[in-house]
CSV table of C-alpha atoms in Angstrom, one decimal:
chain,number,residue,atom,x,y,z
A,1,UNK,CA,-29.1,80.3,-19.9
A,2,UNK,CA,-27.1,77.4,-18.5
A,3,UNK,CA,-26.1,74.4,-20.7
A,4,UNK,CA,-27.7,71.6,-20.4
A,5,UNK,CA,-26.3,68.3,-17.9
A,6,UNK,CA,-26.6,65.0,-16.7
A,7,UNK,CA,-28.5,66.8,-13.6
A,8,UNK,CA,-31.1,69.4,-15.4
A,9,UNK,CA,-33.3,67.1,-17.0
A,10,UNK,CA,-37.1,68.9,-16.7
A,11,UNK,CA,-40.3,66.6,-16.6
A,12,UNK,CA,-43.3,68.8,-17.6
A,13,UNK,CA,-45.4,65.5,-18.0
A,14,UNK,CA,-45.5,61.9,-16.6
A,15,UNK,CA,-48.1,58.9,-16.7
A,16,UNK,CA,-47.5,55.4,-16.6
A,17,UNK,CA,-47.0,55.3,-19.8
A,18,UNK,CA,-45.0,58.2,-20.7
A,19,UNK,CA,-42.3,60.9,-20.2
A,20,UNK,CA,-42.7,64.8,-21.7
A,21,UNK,CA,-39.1,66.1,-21.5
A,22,UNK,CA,-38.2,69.8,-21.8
A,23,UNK,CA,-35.2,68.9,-24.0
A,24,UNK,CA,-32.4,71.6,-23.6
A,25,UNK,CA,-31.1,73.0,-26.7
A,26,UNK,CA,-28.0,71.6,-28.5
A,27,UNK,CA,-28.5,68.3,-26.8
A,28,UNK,CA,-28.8,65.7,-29.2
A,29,UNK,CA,-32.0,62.7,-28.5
A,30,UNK,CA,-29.3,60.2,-28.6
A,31,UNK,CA,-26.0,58.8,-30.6
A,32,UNK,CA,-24.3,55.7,-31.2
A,33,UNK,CA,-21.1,57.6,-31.5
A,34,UNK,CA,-18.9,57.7,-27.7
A,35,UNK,CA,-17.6,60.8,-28.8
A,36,UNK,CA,-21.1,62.4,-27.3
A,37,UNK,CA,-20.8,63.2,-24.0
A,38,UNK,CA,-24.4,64.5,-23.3
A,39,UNK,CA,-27.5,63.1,-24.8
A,40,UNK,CA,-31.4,63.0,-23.9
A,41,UNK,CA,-30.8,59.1,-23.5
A,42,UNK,CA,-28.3,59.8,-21.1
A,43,UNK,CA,-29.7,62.3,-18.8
A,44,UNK,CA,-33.2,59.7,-18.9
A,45,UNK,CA,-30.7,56.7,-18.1
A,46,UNK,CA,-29.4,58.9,-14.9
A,47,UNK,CA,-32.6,60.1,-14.1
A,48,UNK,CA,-34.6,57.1,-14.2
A,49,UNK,CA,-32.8,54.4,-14.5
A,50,UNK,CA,-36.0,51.7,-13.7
A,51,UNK,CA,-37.6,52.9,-16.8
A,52,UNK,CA,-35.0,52.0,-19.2
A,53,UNK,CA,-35.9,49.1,-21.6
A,54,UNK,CA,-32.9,46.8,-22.1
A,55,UNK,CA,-35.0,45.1,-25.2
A,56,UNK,CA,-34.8,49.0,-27.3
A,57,UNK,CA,-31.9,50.0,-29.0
A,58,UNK,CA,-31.5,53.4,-26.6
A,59,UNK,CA,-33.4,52.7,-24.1
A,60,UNK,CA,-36.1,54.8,-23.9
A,61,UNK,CA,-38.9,54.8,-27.2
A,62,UNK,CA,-38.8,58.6,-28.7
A,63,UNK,CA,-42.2,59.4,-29.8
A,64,UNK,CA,-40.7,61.8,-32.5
A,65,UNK,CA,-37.7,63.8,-33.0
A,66,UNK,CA,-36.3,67.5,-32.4
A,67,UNK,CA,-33.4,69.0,-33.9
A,68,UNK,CA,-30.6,68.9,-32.1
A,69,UNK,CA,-30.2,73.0,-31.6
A,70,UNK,CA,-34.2,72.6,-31.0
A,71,UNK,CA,-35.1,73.0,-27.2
A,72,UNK,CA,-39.0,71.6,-25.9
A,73,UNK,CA,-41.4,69.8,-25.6
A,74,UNK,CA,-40.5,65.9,-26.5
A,75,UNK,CA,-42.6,63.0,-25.9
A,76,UNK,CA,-41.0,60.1,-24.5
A,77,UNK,CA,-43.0,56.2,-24.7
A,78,UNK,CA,-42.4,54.0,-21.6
A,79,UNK,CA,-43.4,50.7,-23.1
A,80,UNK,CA,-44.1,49.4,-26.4
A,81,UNK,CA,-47.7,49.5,-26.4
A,82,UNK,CA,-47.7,53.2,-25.5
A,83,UNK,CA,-45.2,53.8,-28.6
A,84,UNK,CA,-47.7,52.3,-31.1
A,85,UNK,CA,-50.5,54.8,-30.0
A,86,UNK,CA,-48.7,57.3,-30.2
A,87,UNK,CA,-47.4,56.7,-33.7
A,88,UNK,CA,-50.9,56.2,-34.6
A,89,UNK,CA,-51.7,59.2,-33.7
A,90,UNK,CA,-48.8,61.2,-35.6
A,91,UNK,CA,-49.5,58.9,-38.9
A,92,UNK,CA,-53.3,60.2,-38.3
A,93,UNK,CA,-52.2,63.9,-38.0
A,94,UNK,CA,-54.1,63.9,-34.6
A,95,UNK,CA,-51.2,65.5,-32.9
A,96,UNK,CA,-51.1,68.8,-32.1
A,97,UNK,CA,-47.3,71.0,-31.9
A,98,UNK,CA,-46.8,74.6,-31.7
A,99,UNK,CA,-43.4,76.4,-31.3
A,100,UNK,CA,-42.3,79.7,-30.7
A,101,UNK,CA,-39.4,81.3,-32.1
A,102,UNK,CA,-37.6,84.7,-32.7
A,103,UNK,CA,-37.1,85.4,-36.5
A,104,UNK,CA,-35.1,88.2,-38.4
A,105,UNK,CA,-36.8,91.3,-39.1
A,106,UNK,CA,-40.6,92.3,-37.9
A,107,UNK,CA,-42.8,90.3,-39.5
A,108,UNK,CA,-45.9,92.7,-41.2
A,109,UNK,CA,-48.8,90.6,-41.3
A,110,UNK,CA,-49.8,89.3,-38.1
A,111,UNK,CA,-51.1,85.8,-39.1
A,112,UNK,CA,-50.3,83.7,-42.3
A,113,UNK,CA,-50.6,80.3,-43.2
A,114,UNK,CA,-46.8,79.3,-45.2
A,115,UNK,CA,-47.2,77.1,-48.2
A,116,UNK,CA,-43.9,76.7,-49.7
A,117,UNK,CA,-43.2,73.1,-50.8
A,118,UNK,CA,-40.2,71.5,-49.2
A,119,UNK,CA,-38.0,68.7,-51.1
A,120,UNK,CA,-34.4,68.1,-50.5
A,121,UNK,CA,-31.5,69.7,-51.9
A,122,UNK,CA,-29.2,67.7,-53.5
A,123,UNK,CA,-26.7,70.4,-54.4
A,124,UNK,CA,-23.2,69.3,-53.5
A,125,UNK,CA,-21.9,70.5,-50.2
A,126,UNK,CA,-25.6,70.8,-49.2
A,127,UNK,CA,-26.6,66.7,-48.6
A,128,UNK,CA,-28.4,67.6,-45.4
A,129,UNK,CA,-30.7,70.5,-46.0
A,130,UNK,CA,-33.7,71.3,-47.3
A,131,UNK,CA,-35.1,73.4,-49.5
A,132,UNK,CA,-38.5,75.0,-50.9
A,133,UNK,CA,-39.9,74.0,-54.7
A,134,UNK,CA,-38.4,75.9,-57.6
A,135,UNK,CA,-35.2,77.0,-56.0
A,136,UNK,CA,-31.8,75.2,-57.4
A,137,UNK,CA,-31.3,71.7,-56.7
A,138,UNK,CA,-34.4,70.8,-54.7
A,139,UNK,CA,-35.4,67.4,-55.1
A,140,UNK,CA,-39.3,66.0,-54.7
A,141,UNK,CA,-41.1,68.5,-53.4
A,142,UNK,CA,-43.5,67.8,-51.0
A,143,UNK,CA,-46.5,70.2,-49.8
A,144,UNK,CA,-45.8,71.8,-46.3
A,145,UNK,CA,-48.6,74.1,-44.8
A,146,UNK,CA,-47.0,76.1,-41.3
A,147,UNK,CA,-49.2,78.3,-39.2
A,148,UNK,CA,-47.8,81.6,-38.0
A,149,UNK,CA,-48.7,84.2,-35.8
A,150,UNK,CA,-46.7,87.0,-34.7
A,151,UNK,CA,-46.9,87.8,-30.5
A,152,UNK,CA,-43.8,90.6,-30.5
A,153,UNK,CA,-41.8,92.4,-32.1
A,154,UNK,CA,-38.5,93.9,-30.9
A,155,UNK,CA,-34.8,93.9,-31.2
A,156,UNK,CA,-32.2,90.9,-30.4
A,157,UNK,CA,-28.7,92.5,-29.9
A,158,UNK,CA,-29.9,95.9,-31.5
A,159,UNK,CA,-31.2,94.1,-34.8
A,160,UNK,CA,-35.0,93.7,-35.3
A,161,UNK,CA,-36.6,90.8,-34.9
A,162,UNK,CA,-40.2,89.4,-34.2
A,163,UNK,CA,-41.0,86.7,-31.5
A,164,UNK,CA,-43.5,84.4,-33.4
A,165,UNK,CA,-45.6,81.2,-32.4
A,166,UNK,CA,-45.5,78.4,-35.4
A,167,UNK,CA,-47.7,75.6,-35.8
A,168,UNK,CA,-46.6,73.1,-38.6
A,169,UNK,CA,-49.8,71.2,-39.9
A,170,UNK,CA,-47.1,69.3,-41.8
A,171,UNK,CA,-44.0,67.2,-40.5
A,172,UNK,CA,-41.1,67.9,-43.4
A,173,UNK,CA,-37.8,68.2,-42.1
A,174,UNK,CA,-36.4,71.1,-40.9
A,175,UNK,CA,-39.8,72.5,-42.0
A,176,UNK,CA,-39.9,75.8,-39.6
A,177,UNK,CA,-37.2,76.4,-40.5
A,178,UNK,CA,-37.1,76.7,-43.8
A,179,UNK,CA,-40.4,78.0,-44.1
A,180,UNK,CA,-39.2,81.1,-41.8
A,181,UNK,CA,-35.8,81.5,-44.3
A,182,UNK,CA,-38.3,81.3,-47.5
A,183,UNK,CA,-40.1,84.2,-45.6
A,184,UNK,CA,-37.1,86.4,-45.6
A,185,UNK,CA,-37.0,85.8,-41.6
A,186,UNK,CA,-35.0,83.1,-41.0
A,187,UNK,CA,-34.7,82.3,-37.3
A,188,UNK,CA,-32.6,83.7,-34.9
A,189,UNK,CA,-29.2,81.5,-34.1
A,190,UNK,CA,-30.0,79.3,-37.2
A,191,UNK,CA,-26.7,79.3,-39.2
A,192,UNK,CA,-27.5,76.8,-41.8
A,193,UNK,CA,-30.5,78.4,-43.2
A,194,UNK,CA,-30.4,82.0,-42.2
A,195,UNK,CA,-26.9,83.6,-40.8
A,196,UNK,CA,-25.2,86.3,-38.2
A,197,UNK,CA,-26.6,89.8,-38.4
A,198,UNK,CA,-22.8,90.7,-38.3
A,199,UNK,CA,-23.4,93.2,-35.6
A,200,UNK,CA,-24.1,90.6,-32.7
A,201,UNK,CA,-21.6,87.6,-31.8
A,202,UNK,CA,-23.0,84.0,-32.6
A,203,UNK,CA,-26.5,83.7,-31.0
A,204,UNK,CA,-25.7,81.1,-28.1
A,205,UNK,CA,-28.1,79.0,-29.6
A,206,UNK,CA,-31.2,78.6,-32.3
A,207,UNK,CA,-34.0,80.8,-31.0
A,208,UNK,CA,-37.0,77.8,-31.9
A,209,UNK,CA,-38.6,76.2,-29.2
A,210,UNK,CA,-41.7,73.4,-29.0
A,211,UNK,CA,-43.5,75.0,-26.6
A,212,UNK,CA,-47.3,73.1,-26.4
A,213,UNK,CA,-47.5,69.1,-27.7
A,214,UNK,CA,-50.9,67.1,-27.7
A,215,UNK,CA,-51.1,63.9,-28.3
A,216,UNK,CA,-54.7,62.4,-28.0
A,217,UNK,CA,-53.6,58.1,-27.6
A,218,UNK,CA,-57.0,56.6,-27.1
A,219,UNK,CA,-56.0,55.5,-23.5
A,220,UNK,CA,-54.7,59.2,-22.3
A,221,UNK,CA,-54.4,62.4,-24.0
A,222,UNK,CA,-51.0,63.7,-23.0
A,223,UNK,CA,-51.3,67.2,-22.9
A,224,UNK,CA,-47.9,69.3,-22.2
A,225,UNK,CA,-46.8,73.1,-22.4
A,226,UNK,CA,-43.1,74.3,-21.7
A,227,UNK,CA,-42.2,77.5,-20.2
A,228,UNK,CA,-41.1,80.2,-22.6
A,229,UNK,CA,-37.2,80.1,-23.0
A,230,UNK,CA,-37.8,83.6,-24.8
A,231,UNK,CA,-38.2,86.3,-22.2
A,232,UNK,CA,-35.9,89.4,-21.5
A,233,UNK,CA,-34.9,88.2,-17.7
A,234,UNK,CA,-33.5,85.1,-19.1
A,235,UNK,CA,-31.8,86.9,-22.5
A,236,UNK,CA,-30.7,90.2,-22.1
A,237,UNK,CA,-29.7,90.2,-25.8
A,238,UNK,CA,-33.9,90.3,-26.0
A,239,UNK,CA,-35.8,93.1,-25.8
A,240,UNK,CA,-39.5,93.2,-26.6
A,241,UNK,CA,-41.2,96.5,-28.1
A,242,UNK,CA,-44.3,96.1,-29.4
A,243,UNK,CA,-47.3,93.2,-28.2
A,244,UNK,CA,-48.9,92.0,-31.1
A,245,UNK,CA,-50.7,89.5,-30.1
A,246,UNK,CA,-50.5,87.7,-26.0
A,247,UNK,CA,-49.7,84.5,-26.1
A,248,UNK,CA,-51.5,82.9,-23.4
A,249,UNK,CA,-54.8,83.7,-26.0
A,250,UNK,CA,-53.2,81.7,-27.9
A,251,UNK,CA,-52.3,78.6,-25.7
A,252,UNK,CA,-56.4,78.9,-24.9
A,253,UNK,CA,-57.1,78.2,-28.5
A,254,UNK,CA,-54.9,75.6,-28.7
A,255,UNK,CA,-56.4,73.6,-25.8
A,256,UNK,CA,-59.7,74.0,-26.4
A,257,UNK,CA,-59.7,72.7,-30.2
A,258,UNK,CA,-60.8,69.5,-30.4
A,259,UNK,CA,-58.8,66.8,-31.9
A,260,UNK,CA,-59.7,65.2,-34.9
A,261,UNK,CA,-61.3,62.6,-36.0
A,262,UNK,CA,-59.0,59.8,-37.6
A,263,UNK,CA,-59.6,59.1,-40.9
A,264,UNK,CA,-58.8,56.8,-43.5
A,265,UNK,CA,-55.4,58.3,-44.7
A,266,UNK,CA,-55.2,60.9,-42.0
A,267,UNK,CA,-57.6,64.1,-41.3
A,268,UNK,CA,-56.9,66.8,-44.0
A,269,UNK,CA,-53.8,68.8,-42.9
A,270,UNK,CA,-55.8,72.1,-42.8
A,271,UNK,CA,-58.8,70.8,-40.5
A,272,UNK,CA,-59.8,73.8,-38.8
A,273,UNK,CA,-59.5,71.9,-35.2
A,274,UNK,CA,-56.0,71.5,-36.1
A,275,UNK,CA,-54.8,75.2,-37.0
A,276,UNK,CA,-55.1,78.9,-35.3
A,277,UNK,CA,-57.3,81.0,-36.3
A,278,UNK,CA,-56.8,83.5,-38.7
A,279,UNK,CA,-58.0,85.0,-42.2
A,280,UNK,CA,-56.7,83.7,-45.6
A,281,UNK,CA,-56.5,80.1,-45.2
A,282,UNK,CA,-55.6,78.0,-48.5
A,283,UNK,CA,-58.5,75.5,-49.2
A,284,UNK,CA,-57.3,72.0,-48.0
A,285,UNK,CA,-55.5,69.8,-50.1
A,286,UNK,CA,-57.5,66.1,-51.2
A,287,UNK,CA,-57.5,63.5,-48.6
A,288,UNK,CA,-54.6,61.0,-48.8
A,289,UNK,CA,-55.1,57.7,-50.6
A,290,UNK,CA,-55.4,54.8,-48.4
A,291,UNK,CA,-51.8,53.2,-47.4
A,292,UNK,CA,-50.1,51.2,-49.7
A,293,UNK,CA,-48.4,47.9,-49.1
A,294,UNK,CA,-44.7,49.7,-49.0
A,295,UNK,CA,-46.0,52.2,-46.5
A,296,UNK,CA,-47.5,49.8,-44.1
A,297,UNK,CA,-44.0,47.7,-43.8
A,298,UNK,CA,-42.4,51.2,-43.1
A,299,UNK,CA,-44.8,51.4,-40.4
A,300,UNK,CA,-44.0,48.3,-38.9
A,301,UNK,CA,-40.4,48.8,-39.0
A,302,UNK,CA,-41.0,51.8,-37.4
A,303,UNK,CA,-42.4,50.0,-34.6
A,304,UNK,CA,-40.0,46.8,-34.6
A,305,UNK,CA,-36.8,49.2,-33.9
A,306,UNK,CA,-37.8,49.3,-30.3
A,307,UNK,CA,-36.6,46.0,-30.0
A,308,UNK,CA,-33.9,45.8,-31.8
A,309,UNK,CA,-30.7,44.5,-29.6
A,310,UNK,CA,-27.7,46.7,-28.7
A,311,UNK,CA,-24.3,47.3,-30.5
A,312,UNK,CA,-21.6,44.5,-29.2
């Protein structure tokens, strides 16, 4: 697959009020560092340059973040108003993600919900990763529920691996991640929480895309799916064996659950509109509290960085 430029920028959806990028992978959102020479804030700048807000810090108002080795679907607000119902919508867990991926190994049950709890680890030389509850140096660990479901499995270079759609019902960092490591499948290209096979060269990237994003604002519902990066005709290194489960059964459940209901301190992460189906589901942890002084001004400051003035 081609790297990514200031030309191949796809749209997969656009209103009035906002942009769904396919953001290529290892391309970062955006930097204040010059050294970057492609970035998603960029390749918007060049593409549209009308849109861009000269009151925001980059820009353009970035509904959530990827990972920078994560390719997909990423939402994109085109005015201040549109930004705050969109946050409300991800503080409310009323926004739905899935992803798909190729992990290490094949994968023997064909759904599972992942529980591990996720803190970060504070062991020197590891600052910037996470890690799950009870390993060594994990600090305040947090509860982190994933949805998988495996769709294939095959071999990637001659090693065997499983193609997998993930739904986090949680928003930890580096969550997938670490959830698909704490499986003993970590994913495929992912070389700070899994590694080389050894017999392969370096994966040319991190096999995790965000394939299907809902986001239910009360004035739209922007609704967007990605084509799958994972197929054999665009990786040779791929090759599928066995179908577990098709996917597009899967995108059909996805649409037609209904979004939930906001609640005071968010629907419960586990709301059975908001997962795949599937047997063994944990019971739901308690609904939050309701938000606390200290959260709300993180809220707002959330929202006040949009306007925040450029560097000098």
């Amino acid at each position: 697959m081609e790297p990514g430029s200031m030309e191949n920028l796809s749209i997969v959806y656009r209103s009035r009020d906002f942009l769904v990028v396919n953001k290529h992978w290892d391309v970062r959102i955006d930097s204040k560092t010059w050294r970057e020479t492609l970035t998603l804030q960029k390749q918007l700048r060049h593409r549209f340059p009308e849109l861009a807000d000269p009151d925001t810090y980059y820009g353009f108002r970035f509904c959530h973040q990827l990972d920078f080795s994560t390719s997909g679907a990423l939402c994109v607000a085109l005015n201040k108003a549109a930004a705050g119902s969109a946050y409300k919508c991800f503080k409310e867990r009323q926004v739905t993600k899935a992803y798909l991926a190729l992990v290490r190994g094949h994968v023997q049950e064909s759904r599972m919900t992942i529980s591990y709890a996720i803190g970060r680890n504070n062991t020197e030389g590891r600052a910037h990763t996470m890690c799950i509850e009870g390993t060594h140096g994990c600090e305040n660990p947090k509860p982190s529920l994933t949805e998988l479901v495996v769709l294939e499995h095959g071999l990637y270079a001659g090693d065997p691996v499983s193609k997998v759609l993930l739904q986090p019902l949680t928003g930890r960092t580096h969550q997938l991640r670490v959830h698909c490591s704490a499986l003993g499948h970590p994913i495929v290209g992912d070389l700070t929480y899994g590694q080389a096979s050894g017999r392969e060269d370096q994966p040319f990237r991190m096999m995790l895309h965000a394939f299907y994003l809902r986001i239910p604002t009360q004035a739209e519902c922007v609704e967007a799916r990605t084509p799958d990066p994972f197929l054999p005709t665009l990786d040779a290194c791929w090759s599928p064996h066995t179908l577990v489960q098709p996917l597009d059964q899967l995108v059909q459940v996805l649409q037609a659950a209904p979004d939930p209901e906001p609640t005071e301190g968010g629907p419960r992460p586990c709301s059975p509109s908001m997962s795949l189906p599937g047997p063994g589901r944990p019971p739901p942890p308690p609904a939050k509290p309701p938000e606390t002084e200290a959260q709300r001004a993180s809220c707002l400051q959330w929202l006040s960085e949009w306007t925040l003035e450029p560097d000098n």
